[in-house]
PDB file of C-alpha atoms in Angstrom:
ATOM      1  CA  MET A   1      67.385 -22.076  26.058  1.00  0.00           C
ATOM      2  CA  SER A   2      69.410 -18.906  26.245  1.00  0.00           C
ATOM      3  CA  PRO A   3      67.141 -15.821  26.181  1.00  0.00           C
ATOM      4  CA  GLY A   4      70.019 -13.633  27.089  1.00  0.00           C
ATOM      5  CA  ALA A   5      73.615 -13.567  28.366  1.00  0.00           C
ATOM      6  CA  GLY A   6      74.452 -14.362  31.892  1.00  0.00           C
ATOM      7  CA  SER A   7      71.993 -15.972  34.386  1.00  0.00           C
ATOM      8  CA  VAL A   8      68.497 -16.573  32.979  1.00  0.00           C
ATOM      9  CA  ARG A   9      65.923 -14.781  35.045  1.00  0.00           C
ATOM     10  CA  ILE A  10      62.826 -17.066  35.698  1.00  0.00           C
ATOM     11  CA  PHE A  11      59.490 -15.468  36.817  1.00  0.00           C
ATOM     12  CA  THR A  12      57.253 -18.422  37.982  1.00  0.00           C
ATOM     13  CA  VAL A  13      53.576 -17.971  38.788  1.00  0.00           C
ATOM     14  CA  VAL A  14      51.739 -20.480  41.010  1.00  0.00           C
ATOM     15  CA  GLY A  15      48.444 -20.270  42.833  1.00  0.00           C
ATOM     16  CA  ALA A  16      46.987 -23.763  43.504  1.00  0.00           C
ATOM     17  CA  ARG A  17      47.809 -26.930  45.356  1.00  0.00           C
ATOM     18  CA  PRO A  18      48.924 -28.963  42.075  1.00  0.00           C
ATOM     19  CA  GLN A  19      51.238 -26.001  41.012  1.00  0.00           C
ATOM     20  CA  PHE A  20      52.991 -26.037  44.379  1.00  0.00           C
ATOM     21  CA  ILE A  21      53.716 -29.682  43.831  1.00  0.00           C
ATOM     22  CA  LYS A  22      55.155 -29.214  40.401  1.00  0.00           C
ATOM     23  CA  ALA A  23      56.980 -26.081  41.249  1.00  0.00           C
ATOM     24  CA  SER A  24      58.673 -27.892  44.251  1.00  0.00           C
ATOM     25  CA  VAL A  25      60.683 -29.986  41.680  1.00  0.00           C
ATOM     26  CA  LEU A  26      61.918 -27.079  39.385  1.00  0.00           C
ATOM     27  CA  SER A  27      62.324 -24.488  41.998  1.00  0.00           C
ATOM     28  CA  ARG A  28      64.476 -26.813  44.012  1.00  0.00           C
ATOM     29  CA  LEU A  29      66.644 -27.551  40.778  1.00  0.00           C
ATOM     30  CA  VAL A  30      66.966 -23.936  39.820  1.00  0.00           C
ATOM     31  CA  ARG A  31      68.230 -23.223  43.297  1.00  0.00           C
ATOM     32  CA  SER A  32      70.682 -25.993  43.379  1.00  0.00           C
ATOM     33  CA  GLU A  33      74.394 -25.863  43.042  1.00  0.00           C
ATOM     34  CA  ARG A  34      74.102 -27.236  39.474  1.00  0.00           C
ATOM     35  CA  TYR A  35      72.538 -23.958  38.273  1.00  0.00           C
ATOM     36  CA  ARG A  36      74.251 -21.452  40.468  1.00  0.00           C
ATOM     37  CA  GLY A  37      75.151 -18.532  38.301  1.00  0.00           C
ATOM     38  CA  ARG A  38      73.037 -19.827  35.461  1.00  0.00           C
ATOM     39  CA  ALA A  39      69.495 -19.255  36.368  1.00  0.00           C
ATOM     40  CA  THR A  40      67.623 -17.334  39.103  1.00  0.00           C
ATOM     41  CA  GLU A  41      63.981 -17.458  40.029  1.00  0.00           C
ATOM     42  CA  PHE A  42      61.326 -14.907  41.127  1.00  0.00           C
ATOM     43  CA  LEU A  43      58.296 -16.879  42.588  1.00  0.00           C
ATOM     44  CA  VAL A  44      55.037 -15.284  42.486  1.00  0.00           C
ATOM     45  CA  HIS A  45      51.877 -16.730  44.528  1.00  0.00           C
ATOM     46  CA  THR A  46      48.600 -15.390  43.208  1.00  0.00           C
ATOM     47  CA  GLY A  47      46.799 -16.463  46.364  1.00  0.00           C
ATOM     48  CA  GLN A  48      44.268 -18.631  44.493  1.00  0.00           C
ATOM     49  CA  HIS A  49      44.631 -21.225  47.176  1.00  0.00           C
ATOM     50  CA  TYR A  50      45.196 -19.247  50.247  1.00  0.00           C
ATOM     51  CA  ASP A  51      44.327 -21.082  53.461  1.00  0.00           C
ATOM     52  CA  GLU A  52      46.704 -23.121  55.731  1.00  0.00           C
ATOM     53  CA  ASN A  53      45.727 -26.515  54.367  1.00  0.00           C
ATOM     54  CA  MET A  54      45.501 -25.578  50.785  1.00  0.00           C
ATOM     55  CA  SER A  55      48.637 -23.375  50.590  1.00  0.00           C
ATOM     56  CA  ASP A  56      51.041 -22.820  53.509  1.00  0.00           C
ATOM     57  CA  VAL A  57      51.328 -26.479  54.389  1.00  0.00           C
ATOM     58  CA  PHE A  58      52.585 -27.340  50.960  1.00  0.00           C
ATOM     59  CA  PHE A  59      55.330 -24.589  51.030  1.00  0.00           C
ATOM     60  CA  ARG A  60      56.387 -25.780  54.537  1.00  0.00           C
ATOM     61  CA  GLU A  61      56.366 -29.545  53.954  1.00  0.00           C
ATOM     62  CA  MET A  62      57.810 -29.508  50.571  1.00  0.00           C
ATOM     63  CA  GLU A  63      60.472 -26.951  51.417  1.00  0.00           C
ATOM     64  CA  ILE A  64      59.395 -24.848  48.617  1.00  0.00           C
ATOM     65  CA  PRO A  65      61.135 -21.367  48.808  1.00  0.00           C
ATOM     66  CA  ASP A  66      58.919 -18.657  50.228  1.00  0.00           C
ATOM     67  CA  PRO A  67      57.289 -16.665  47.364  1.00  0.00           C
ATOM     68  CA  ASP A  68      58.860 -13.518  46.771  1.00  0.00           C
ATOM     69  CA  VAL A  69      55.441 -11.959  46.198  1.00  0.00           C
ATOM     70  CA  ASN A  70      52.016 -13.196  47.419  1.00  0.00           C
ATOM     71  CA  LEU A  71      49.302 -11.301  45.552  1.00  0.00           C
ATOM     72  CA  GLY A  72      46.621 -12.520  48.016  1.00  0.00           C
ATOM     73  CA  ILE A  73      43.882 -12.408  45.528  1.00  0.00           C
ATOM     74  CA  GLY A  74      42.022 -15.361  46.786  1.00  0.00           C
ATOM     75  CA  SER A  75      38.677 -16.725  45.589  1.00  0.00           C
ATOM     76  CA  GLY A  76      35.962 -15.078  43.422  1.00  0.00           C
ATOM     77  CA  THR A  77      34.446 -15.297  40.039  1.00  0.00           C
ATOM     78  CA  HIS A  78      36.673 -16.479  37.211  1.00  0.00           C
ATOM     79  CA  GLY A  79      36.602 -13.093  35.528  1.00  0.00           C
ATOM     80  CA  ARG A  80      37.384 -11.188  38.656  1.00  0.00           C
ATOM     81  CA  MET A  81      40.164 -13.396  39.717  1.00  0.00           C
ATOM     82  CA  THR A  82      41.812 -13.610  36.401  1.00  0.00           C
ATOM     83  CA  GLY A  83      41.502  -9.904  35.724  1.00  0.00           C
ATOM     84  CA  GLU A  84      43.142  -8.973  39.168  1.00  0.00           C
ATOM     85  CA  MET A  85      45.815 -11.554  38.626  1.00  0.00           C
ATOM     86  CA  LEU A  86      46.599 -10.191  35.163  1.00  0.00           C
ATOM     87  CA  ALA A  87      46.820  -6.481  36.295  1.00  0.00           C
ATOM     88  CA  SER A  88      49.076  -7.481  39.215  1.00  0.00           C
ATOM     89  CA  ILE A  89      51.290  -9.758  37.314  1.00  0.00           C
ATOM     90  CA  GLU A  90      51.765  -7.259  34.582  1.00  0.00           C
ATOM     91  CA  THR A  91      52.901  -4.618  37.056  1.00  0.00           C
ATOM     92  CA  LEU A  92      55.535  -7.127  38.503  1.00  0.00           C
ATOM     93  CA  LEU A  93      56.722  -8.098  34.988  1.00  0.00           C
ATOM     94  CA  LEU A  94      57.214  -4.411  34.070  1.00  0.00           C
ATOM     95  CA  GLU A  95      59.352  -4.025  37.271  1.00  0.00           C
ATOM     96  CA  ARG A  96      61.338  -7.240  37.046  1.00  0.00           C
ATOM     97  CA  ARG A  97      61.860  -7.657  33.220  1.00  0.00           C
ATOM     98  CA  PRO A  98      62.479 -11.524  33.212  1.00  0.00           C
ATOM     99  CA  ASP A  99      63.723 -13.517  30.428  1.00  0.00           C
ATOM    100  CA  ILE A 100      61.006 -16.286  30.892  1.00  0.00           C
ATOM    101  CA  VAL A 101      57.658 -16.548  32.555  1.00  0.00           C
ATOM    102  CA  LEU A 102      57.083 -20.039  33.721  1.00  0.00           C
ATOM    103  CA  VAL A 103      53.519 -21.346  34.384  1.00  0.00           C
ATOM    104  CA  TYR A 104      52.090 -24.794  35.381  1.00  0.00           C
ATOM    105  CA  GLY A 105      48.800 -26.533  34.585  1.00  0.00           C
ATOM    106  CA  ASP A 106      45.445 -25.053  33.892  1.00  0.00           C
ATOM    107  CA  THR A 107      44.212 -22.788  36.503  1.00  0.00           C
ATOM    108  CA  ASN A 108      43.300 -19.044  36.393  1.00  0.00           C
ATOM    109  CA  SER A 109      46.842 -18.325  37.784  1.00  0.00           C
ATOM    110  CA  THR A 110      48.269 -20.229  34.704  1.00  0.00           C
ATOM    111  CA  LEU A 111      46.237 -18.108  32.256  1.00  0.00           C
ATOM    112  CA  ALA A 112      46.942 -14.853  33.846  1.00  0.00           C
ATOM    113  CA  GLY A 113      50.575 -15.329  34.086  1.00  0.00           C
ATOM    114  CA  ALA A 114      50.684 -16.378  30.405  1.00  0.00           C
ATOM    115  CA  LEU A 115      48.530 -13.739  29.017  1.00  0.00           C
ATOM    116  CA  ALA A 116      50.490 -10.892  31.070  1.00  0.00           C
ATOM    117  CA  ALA A 117      53.720 -12.240  29.698  1.00  0.00           C
ATOM    118  CA  ALA A 118      52.568 -12.679  26.034  1.00  0.00           C
ATOM    119  CA  LYS A 119      51.266  -9.079  25.824  1.00  0.00           C
ATOM    120  CA  LEU A 120      54.587  -7.749  27.027  1.00  0.00           C
ATOM    121  CA  GLY A 121      56.507  -9.955  24.550  1.00  0.00           C
ATOM    122  CA  ILE A 122      58.144 -12.179  27.236  1.00  0.00           C
ATOM    123  CA  PRO A 123      58.513 -15.866  26.221  1.00  0.00           C
ATOM    124  CA  VAL A 124      56.182 -18.271  28.044  1.00  0.00           C
ATOM    125  CA  ALA A 125      57.174 -21.676  29.254  1.00  0.00           C
ATOM    126  CA  HIS A 126      54.185 -23.902  29.966  1.00  0.00           C
ATOM    127  CA  VAL A 127      54.700 -27.160  31.927  1.00  0.00           C
ATOM    128  CA  GLU A 128      51.791 -29.691  31.274  1.00  0.00           C
ATOM    129  CA  ALA A 129      51.203 -28.326  27.737  1.00  0.00           C
ATOM    130  CA  GLY A 130      48.941 -30.123  25.353  1.00  0.00           C
ATOM    131  CA  LEU A 131      46.408 -31.703  27.713  1.00  0.00           C
ATOM    132  CA  ARG A 132      42.733 -31.739  26.508  1.00  0.00           C
ATOM    133  CA  SER A 133      39.473 -33.001  27.866  1.00  0.00           C
ATOM    134  CA  TYR A 134      37.712 -31.436  24.739  1.00  0.00           C
ATOM    135  CA  ASN A 135      34.974 -30.050  27.102  1.00  0.00           C
ATOM    136  CA  MET A 136      34.804 -26.351  26.610  1.00  0.00           C
ATOM    137  CA  GLN A 137      32.289 -26.087  29.610  1.00  0.00           C
ATOM    138  CA  MET A 138      35.353 -26.555  31.864  1.00  0.00           C
ATOM    139  CA  PRO A 139      37.221 -23.438  32.779  1.00  0.00           C
ATOM    140  CA  GLU A 140      40.416 -25.391  32.955  1.00  0.00           C
ATOM    141  CA  GLU A 141      40.032 -26.414  29.127  1.00  0.00           C
ATOM    142  CA  ILE A 142      39.968 -22.647  28.178  1.00  0.00           C
ATOM    143  CA  ASN A 143      42.819 -21.918  30.428  1.00  0.00           C
ATOM    144  CA  ARG A 144      44.711 -24.752  28.773  1.00  0.00           C
ATOM    145  CA  LEU A 145      43.961 -23.728  25.146  1.00  0.00           C
ATOM    146  CA  LEU A 146      44.852 -20.163  25.624  1.00  0.00           C
ATOM    147  CA  THR A 147      48.161 -20.646  27.434  1.00  0.00           C
ATOM    148  CA  ASP A 148      49.333 -23.163  24.917  1.00  0.00           C
ATOM    149  CA  HIS A 149      48.652 -20.881  22.058  1.00  0.00           C
ATOM    150  CA  VAL A 150      50.621 -18.071  23.548  1.00  0.00           C
ATOM    151  CA  SER A 151      53.490 -20.082  24.899  1.00  0.00           C
ATOM    152  CA  THR A 152      56.957 -20.390  23.421  1.00  0.00           C
ATOM    153  CA  TRP A 153      58.172 -23.564  25.087  1.00  0.00           C
ATOM    154  CA  LEU A 154      55.481 -26.214  25.611  1.00  0.00           C
ATOM    155  CA  PHE A 155      56.637 -28.991  27.914  1.00  0.00           C
ATOM    156  CA  CYS A 156      54.314 -32.041  27.337  1.00  0.00           C
ATOM    157  CA  PRO A 157      53.919 -34.866  29.779  1.00  0.00           C
ATOM    158  CA  THR A 158      52.629 -37.383  27.255  1.00  0.00           C
ATOM    159  CA  THR A 159      52.740 -38.217  23.584  1.00  0.00           C
ATOM    160  CA  ASN A 160      48.997 -37.643  23.543  1.00  0.00           C
ATOM    161  CA  ALA A 161      49.591 -34.163  24.541  1.00  0.00           C
ATOM    162  CA  VAL A 162      52.040 -33.670  21.673  1.00  0.00           C
ATOM    163  CA  GLU A 163      49.427 -35.076  19.222  1.00  0.00           C
ATOM    164  CA  ASN A 164      46.771 -32.686  20.633  1.00  0.00           C
ATOM    165  CA  LEU A 165      48.991 -29.898  19.894  1.00  0.00           C
ATOM    166  CA  ARG A 166      49.900 -30.992  16.399  1.00  0.00           C
ATOM    167  CA  ARG A 167      46.138 -31.210  15.528  1.00  0.00           C
ATOM    168  CA  GLU A 168      45.685 -27.617  16.713  1.00  0.00           C
ATOM    169  CA  GLY A 169      48.757 -26.455  14.441  1.00  0.00           C
ATOM    170  CA  VAL A 170      51.124 -26.033  17.134  1.00  0.00           C
ATOM    171  CA  PRO A 171      54.250 -25.587  16.833  1.00  0.00           C
ATOM    172  CA  ASN A 172      53.294 -24.152  13.507  1.00  0.00           C
ATOM    173  CA  SER A 173      50.294 -21.999  14.308  1.00  0.00           C
ATOM    174  CA  LEU A 174      49.805 -19.040  12.070  1.00  0.00           C
ATOM    175  CA  TYR A 175      48.521 -16.883  15.024  1.00  0.00           C
ATOM    176  CA  THR A 176      51.447 -17.058  17.412  1.00  0.00           C
ATOM    177  CA  GLY A 177      53.993 -14.787  15.609  1.00  0.00           C
ATOM    178  CA  ARG A 178      56.875 -16.678  17.439  1.00  0.00           C
ATOM    179  CA  GLN A 179      58.914 -19.733  17.143  1.00  0.00           C
ATOM    180  CA  GLN A 180      57.304 -22.545  19.247  1.00  0.00           C
ATOM    181  CA  SER A 181      59.063 -25.635  20.555  1.00  0.00           C
ATOM    182  CA  VAL A 182      56.981 -28.618  21.602  1.00  0.00           C
ATOM    183  CA  LEU A 183      58.967 -31.030  23.920  1.00  0.00           C
ATOM    184  CA  THR A 184      57.923 -34.344  25.365  1.00  0.00           C
ATOM    185  CA  VAL A 185      59.426 -34.428  28.750  1.00  0.00           C
ATOM    186  CA  GLY A 186      57.450 -36.672  30.979  1.00  0.00           C
ATOM    187  CA  ASP A 187      55.515 -35.690  34.057  1.00  0.00           C
ATOM    188  CA  VAL A 188      56.917 -33.588  36.757  1.00  0.00           C
ATOM    189  CA  MET A 189      54.485 -34.711  39.170  1.00  0.00           C
ATOM    190  CA  LEU A 190      55.932 -38.295  38.962  1.00  0.00           C
ATOM    191  CA  ASP A 191      59.307 -36.512  39.799  1.00  0.00           C
ATOM    192  CA  ALA A 192      57.673 -35.012  42.855  1.00  0.00           C
ATOM    193  CA  SER A 193      55.918 -38.283  43.891  1.00  0.00           C
ATOM    194  CA  LEU A 194      59.222 -40.332  43.831  1.00  0.00           C
ATOM    195  CA  HIS A 195      61.085 -37.598  45.765  1.00  0.00           C
ATOM    196  CA  TYR A 196      58.509 -36.944  48.441  1.00  0.00           C
ATOM    197  CA  ARG A 197      57.247 -40.487  48.835  1.00  0.00           C
ATOM    198  CA  ALA A 198      60.690 -41.376  50.295  1.00  0.00           C
ATOM    199  CA  ARG A 199      60.474 -38.339  52.475  1.00  0.00           C
ATOM    200  CA  ALA A 200      56.902 -39.176  53.655  1.00  0.00           C
ATOM    201  CA  SER A 201      57.929 -42.791  54.585  1.00  0.00           C
ATOM    202  CA  GLU A 202      60.602 -41.432  56.789  1.00  0.00           C
ATOM    203  CA  ARG A 203      57.943 -39.916  59.324  1.00  0.00           C
ATOM    204  CA  SER A 204      57.112 -41.904  62.353  1.00  0.00           C
ATOM    205  CA  LEU A 205      53.749 -44.010  62.192  1.00  0.00           C
ATOM    206  CA  SER A 206      52.198 -41.748  64.811  1.00  0.00           C
ATOM    207  CA  LYS A 207      52.486 -38.674  62.475  1.00  0.00           C
ATOM    208  CA  ARG A 208      50.597 -40.266  59.582  1.00  0.00           C
ATOM    209  CA  PRO A 209      47.084 -39.695  58.980  1.00  0.00           C
ATOM    210  CA  ALA A 210      45.787 -43.325  59.711  1.00  0.00           C
ATOM    211  CA  ALA A 211      47.075 -43.224  63.176  1.00  0.00           C
ATOM    212  CA  ARG A 212      46.607 -39.263  63.881  1.00  0.00           C
ATOM    213  CA  LEU A 213      42.952 -39.241  62.601  1.00  0.00           C
ATOM    214  CA  GLY A 214      41.988 -42.729  63.760  1.00  0.00           C
ATOM    215  CA  LEU A 215      41.066 -43.944  60.144  1.00  0.00           C
ATOM    216  CA  PRO A 216      40.196 -47.417  59.553  1.00  0.00           C
ATOM    217  CA  PRO A 217      42.883 -49.948  58.373  1.00  0.00           C
ATOM    218  CA  ARG A 218      40.949 -50.517  54.956  1.00  0.00           C
ATOM    219  CA  TYR A 219      39.284 -47.821  53.107  1.00  0.00           C
ATOM    220  CA  VAL A 220      38.365 -46.002  49.885  1.00  0.00           C
ATOM    221  CA  LEU A 221      39.869 -42.527  49.278  1.00  0.00           C
ATOM    222  CA  ALA A 222      37.606 -39.947  47.768  1.00  0.00           C
ATOM    223  CA  THR A 223      38.207 -36.278  46.638  1.00  0.00           C
ATOM    224  CA  ILE A 224      35.769 -33.969  44.822  1.00  0.00           C
ATOM    225  CA  HIS A 225      36.432 -30.418  44.015  1.00  0.00           C
ATOM    226  CA  ARG A 226      35.663 -29.554  40.268  1.00  0.00           C
ATOM    227  CA  ALA A 227      33.198 -26.854  39.577  1.00  0.00           C
ATOM    228  CA  GLU A 228      31.316 -29.370  37.245  1.00  0.00           C
ATOM    229  CA  ASN A 229      30.611 -31.502  40.314  1.00  0.00           C
ATOM    230  CA  THR A 230      30.358 -28.859  43.145  1.00  0.00           C
ATOM    231  CA  ASP A 231      28.380 -26.026  41.277  1.00  0.00           C
ATOM    232  CA  LYS A 232      25.561 -28.380  40.069  1.00  0.00           C
ATOM    233  CA  ILE A 233      23.462 -29.480  42.887  1.00  0.00           C
ATOM    234  CA  GLU A 234      21.792 -32.472  41.268  1.00  0.00           C
ATOM    235  CA  ARG A 235      25.234 -33.932  40.106  1.00  0.00           C
ATOM    236  CA  LEU A 236      26.789 -33.365  43.644  1.00  0.00           C
ATOM    237  CA  ARG A 237      23.803 -35.040  45.232  1.00  0.00           C
ATOM    238  CA  SER A 238      24.097 -38.061  42.897  1.00  0.00           C
ATOM    239  CA  ILE A 239      27.671 -38.411  43.717  1.00  0.00           C
ATOM    240  CA  VAL A 240      27.144 -38.300  47.312  1.00  0.00           C
ATOM    241  CA  GLN A 241      24.131 -40.689  47.076  1.00  0.00           C
ATOM    242  CA  GLY A 242      26.457 -43.100  45.403  1.00  0.00           C
ATOM    243  CA  LEU A 243      28.965 -42.720  48.166  1.00  0.00           C
ATOM    244  CA  ASN A 244      26.285 -43.209  50.856  1.00  0.00           C
ATOM    245  CA  ALA A 245      25.042 -46.458  49.059  1.00  0.00           C
ATOM    246  CA  VAL A 246      28.339 -48.329  49.761  1.00  0.00           C
ATOM    247  CA  ALA A 247      27.690 -48.338  53.437  1.00  0.00           C
ATOM    248  CA  ASP A 248      29.850 -51.482  54.108  1.00  0.00           C
ATOM    249  CA  THR A 249      32.870 -49.602  52.874  1.00  0.00           C
ATOM    250  CA  PRO A 250      34.672 -46.959  54.945  1.00  0.00           C
ATOM    251  CA  ILE A 251      35.378 -43.916  52.776  1.00  0.00           C
ATOM    252  CA  VAL A 252      38.050 -41.296  53.744  1.00  0.00           C
ATOM    253  CA  PHE A 253      36.854 -37.932  52.286  1.00  0.00           C
ATOM    254  CA  PRO A 254      39.306 -34.881  52.618  1.00  0.00           C
ATOM    255  CA  ILE A 255      36.765 -32.049  51.914  1.00  0.00           C
ATOM    256  CA  HIS A 256      37.906 -29.146  49.801  1.00  0.00           C
ATOM    257  CA  PRO A 257      36.413 -25.901  50.964  1.00  0.00           C
ATOM    258  CA  ARG A 258      34.326 -25.435  47.833  1.00  0.00           C
ATOM    259  CA  THR A 259      32.782 -28.885  48.339  1.00  0.00           C
ATOM    260  CA  LEU A 260      32.063 -28.238  51.904  1.00  0.00           C
ATOM    261  CA  LYS A 261      30.254 -25.049  50.954  1.00  0.00           C
ATOM    262  CA  ALA A 262      28.306 -26.782  48.139  1.00  0.00           C
ATOM    263  CA  LEU A 263      27.396 -29.755  50.418  1.00  0.00           C
ATOM    264  CA  ALA A 264      25.852 -27.275  52.888  1.00  0.00           C
ATOM    265  CA  THR A 265      23.971 -25.368  50.346  1.00  0.00           C
ATOM    266  CA  ALA A 266      22.543 -28.455  48.931  1.00  0.00           C
ATOM    267  CA  GLY A 267      21.630 -29.943  52.290  1.00  0.00           C
ATOM    268  CA  VAL A 268      23.317 -33.151  51.409  1.00  0.00           C
ATOM    269  CA  ALA A 269      24.378 -35.279  54.483  1.00  0.00           C
ATOM    270  CA  LEU A 270      27.188 -37.855  54.335  1.00  0.00           C
ATOM    271  CA  GLY A 271      26.625 -41.413  55.569  1.00  0.00           C
ATOM    272  CA  ARG A 272      28.232 -42.564  58.822  1.00  0.00           C
ATOM    273  CA  HIS A 273      30.911 -44.659  56.992  1.00  0.00           C
ATOM    274  CA  ILE A 274      32.236 -41.504  55.347  1.00  0.00           C
ATOM    275  CA  HIS A 275      35.169 -40.046  57.279  1.00  0.00           C
ATOM    276  CA  ALA A 276      35.058 -36.377  56.478  1.00  0.00           C
ATOM    277  CA  ILE A 277      38.317 -34.717  57.094  1.00  0.00           C
ATOM    278  CA  GLU A 278      40.096 -31.283  56.473  1.00  0.00           C
ATOM    279  CA  PRO A 279      42.320 -30.919  53.291  1.00  0.00           C
ATOM    280  CA  VAL A 280      45.526 -32.551  53.875  1.00  0.00           C
ATOM    281  CA  GLY A 281      49.061 -31.791  53.140  1.00  0.00           C
ATOM    282  CA  TYR A 282      51.214 -33.398  50.275  1.00  0.00           C
ATOM    283  CA  PHE A 283      52.800 -36.024  52.719  1.00  0.00           C
ATOM    284  CA  ASP A 284      49.468 -36.954  54.174  1.00  0.00           C
ATOM    285  CA  MET A 285      47.973 -37.402  50.816  1.00  0.00           C
ATOM    286  CA  LEU A 286      50.729 -39.599  49.640  1.00  0.00           C
ATOM    287  CA  ASP A 287      50.176 -41.809  52.812  1.00  0.00           C
ATOM    288  CA  LEU A 288      46.449 -41.969  52.184  1.00  0.00           C
ATOM    289  CA  GLU A 289      46.911 -42.850  48.473  1.00  0.00           C
ATOM    290  CA  GLU A 290      49.460 -45.508  49.375  1.00  0.00           C
ATOM    291  CA  ALA A 291      47.415 -47.145  52.007  1.00  0.00           C
ATOM    292  CA  CYS A 292      44.016 -47.101  50.356  1.00  0.00           C
ATOM    293  CA  GLU A 293      42.309 -49.844  48.336  1.00  0.00           C
ATOM    294  CA  LEU A 294      40.498 -47.720  45.781  1.00  0.00           C
ATOM    295  CA  ILE A 295      40.457 -43.950  44.731  1.00  0.00           C
ATOM    296  CA  LEU A 296      37.386 -41.979  43.645  1.00  0.00           C
ATOM    297  CA  THR A 297      38.346 -38.538  42.410  1.00  0.00           C
ATOM    298  CA  ASP A 298      37.655 -35.744  39.990  1.00  0.00           C
ATOM    299  CA  SER A 299      41.241 -34.444  40.304  1.00  0.00           C
ATOM    300  CA  GLY A 300      43.598 -34.806  37.406  1.00  0.00           C
ATOM    301  CA  GLY A 301      46.553 -34.830  39.880  1.00  0.00           C
ATOM    302  CA  VAL A 302      45.058 -37.527  42.030  1.00  0.00           C
ATOM    303  CA  GLN A 303      44.219 -39.672  39.106  1.00  0.00           C
ATOM    304  CA  LYS A 304      47.970 -39.608  38.035  1.00  0.00           C
ATOM    305  CA  GLU A 305      49.016 -40.361  41.706  1.00  0.00           C
ATOM    306  CA  ALA A 306      46.584 -43.488  41.708  1.00  0.00           C
ATOM    307  CA  PHE A 307      48.421 -44.523  38.613  1.00  0.00           C
ATOM    308  CA  PHE A 308      51.900 -43.970  40.086  1.00  0.00           C
ATOM    309  CA  PHE A 309      50.704 -46.077  43.385  1.00  0.00           C
ATOM    310  CA  GLU A 310      49.116 -48.567  41.134  1.00  0.00           C
ATOM    311  CA  LYS A 311      45.648 -48.132  42.614  1.00  0.00           C
ATOM    312  CA  PRO A 312      42.316 -48.608  40.899  1.00  0.00           C
ATOM    313  CA  CYS A 313      40.859 -45.261  40.211  1.00  0.00           C
ATOM    314  CA  ILE A 314      37.274 -44.346  39.403  1.00  0.00           C
ATOM    315  CA  THR A 315      37.133 -40.916  37.698  1.00  0.00           C
ATOM    316  CA  LEU A 316      34.054 -38.778  38.756  1.00  0.00           C
ATOM    317  CA  ARG A 317      34.021 -36.953  35.410  1.00  0.00           C
ATOM    318  CA  ASP A 318      32.512 -37.411  32.125  1.00  0.00           C
ATOM    319  CA  GLU A 319      35.941 -37.078  30.438  1.00  0.00           C
ATOM    320  CA  THR A 320      39.466 -36.434  31.630  1.00  0.00           C
ATOM    321  CA  GLU A 321      42.572 -34.927  29.968  1.00  0.00           C
ATOM    322  CA  TRP A 322      44.635 -37.808  31.636  1.00  0.00           C
ATOM    323  CA  THR A 323      43.886 -40.588  29.253  1.00  0.00           C
TER     324      THR A 323
END
């Protein structure tokens, strides 16, 4: 890729935990000696995940460069969040005039960055392109579709993703008005997992979550955060009833803020065998995944990490883009 002479100016948009993990790999590479004078990065954090446990700890632990700008937009309805991000990113793009806008995954931050760039005629590079659940009730599915169809470079983690794009007419879509490149590159989260797993194992045992939080030696790890599970009271109640039913199995449950609020609203109580803890940093999550016996999750990222660690995984969704 050579959008212009000299150093390529990359404008990266992140906003949520999975994006911090993916960006840690590429941001580190762009800033390495290998790319000195060849590429520069301007890093924008939308603020979609904004508290200590969901944002700051990832930048600190993973040694991700501090964002050049934090928009601080935070939570809200999908329309409000995406609209505010779109307007703010557009202003920054007009000021910075980058060569490429780089976006990751399928969040509102992804869509806002891609749309702002496309409307200004700036090429978009999408990491994790081509993933599909084929469930248009999922906001993430809408974000994936729209982002892929306005992107110039589509970096696919799997051959399934490439095939999904082919069925949709990418890279030969009549609607793009631009030359698109679809590339099979593998999964950047595996790169992150391999790099940071070694770093995590260097920590003393006393700093690991099992010792620090007094967790049992044998346990199941559970995570729930998707709107399809947390916003539907009966669905959430059914999942928790299932967790409560296996009372002879300790379950470690890092609770996402959205899930905690939904549990309170639903008046759903967790069984005594469920160890509810606050969201954890990336190193702690790697430790929890490595030491557990089974993973229950609705997170695409955690599904993949379960595969990386060769752990059985029960997916708490009707379908998944990670097949």
